[in-house]
């Protein structure tokens, strides 16, 4: 039988290990954006293992967009023009053509431009407008550092398989 102090120490060690694995990819101590992104990180961390993405309604894609990766889109969230930090419409993965080898690198909020009268904002960022796809979008590179910025649409470090 374990003593109460030993149980507390084991629980603290386990909690500490989990907190280390949840460290943001490019956190800066004074960066208020990370505090706002906590709901996003908490809601999407479970999809770090790619096979879990479809269980959350995210459809796999096999087209890799250079410097963005594979987009896994949740059609139900896409149909709703609401912008919710905890419900990004797309998950961004990079890696091989085998889906189970892909790694979560970021998230994206997408709003059809026909659903709103002006560009949405989230985390103090205004969504960019894609006139070809007719959507507004905002990327957040929370699982892989983007040297161009946390909310920049393209990440030069994200690669597609040859």
mmCIF file of C-alpha atoms in Angstrom, residues 1-10:
data_model
loop_
_atom_site.group_PDB
_atom_site.id
_atom_site.type_symbol
_atom_site.label_atom_id
_atom_site.label_comp_id
_atom_site.label_asym_id
_atom_site.label_seq_id
_atom_site.Cartn_x
_atom_site.Cartn_y
_atom_site.Cartn_z
ATOM 1 C CA UNK A 1 0.000 0.000 0.000
ATOM 2 C CA UNK A 2 1.393 3.431 -0.949
ATOM 3 C CA UNK A 3 1.623 6.194 1.614
ATOM 4 C CA UNK A 4 -0.237 9.453 1.003
ATOM 5 C CA UNK A 5 3.002 11.519 0.425
ATOM 6 C CA UNK A 6 4.242 8.952 -2.088
ATOM 7 C CA UNK A 7 0.926 9.059 -3.972
ATOM 8 C CA UNK A 8 1.104 12.862 -4.057
ATOM 9 C CA UNK A 9 4.681 12.751 -5.370
ATOM 10 C CA UNK A 10 3.745 10.272 -8.091
#
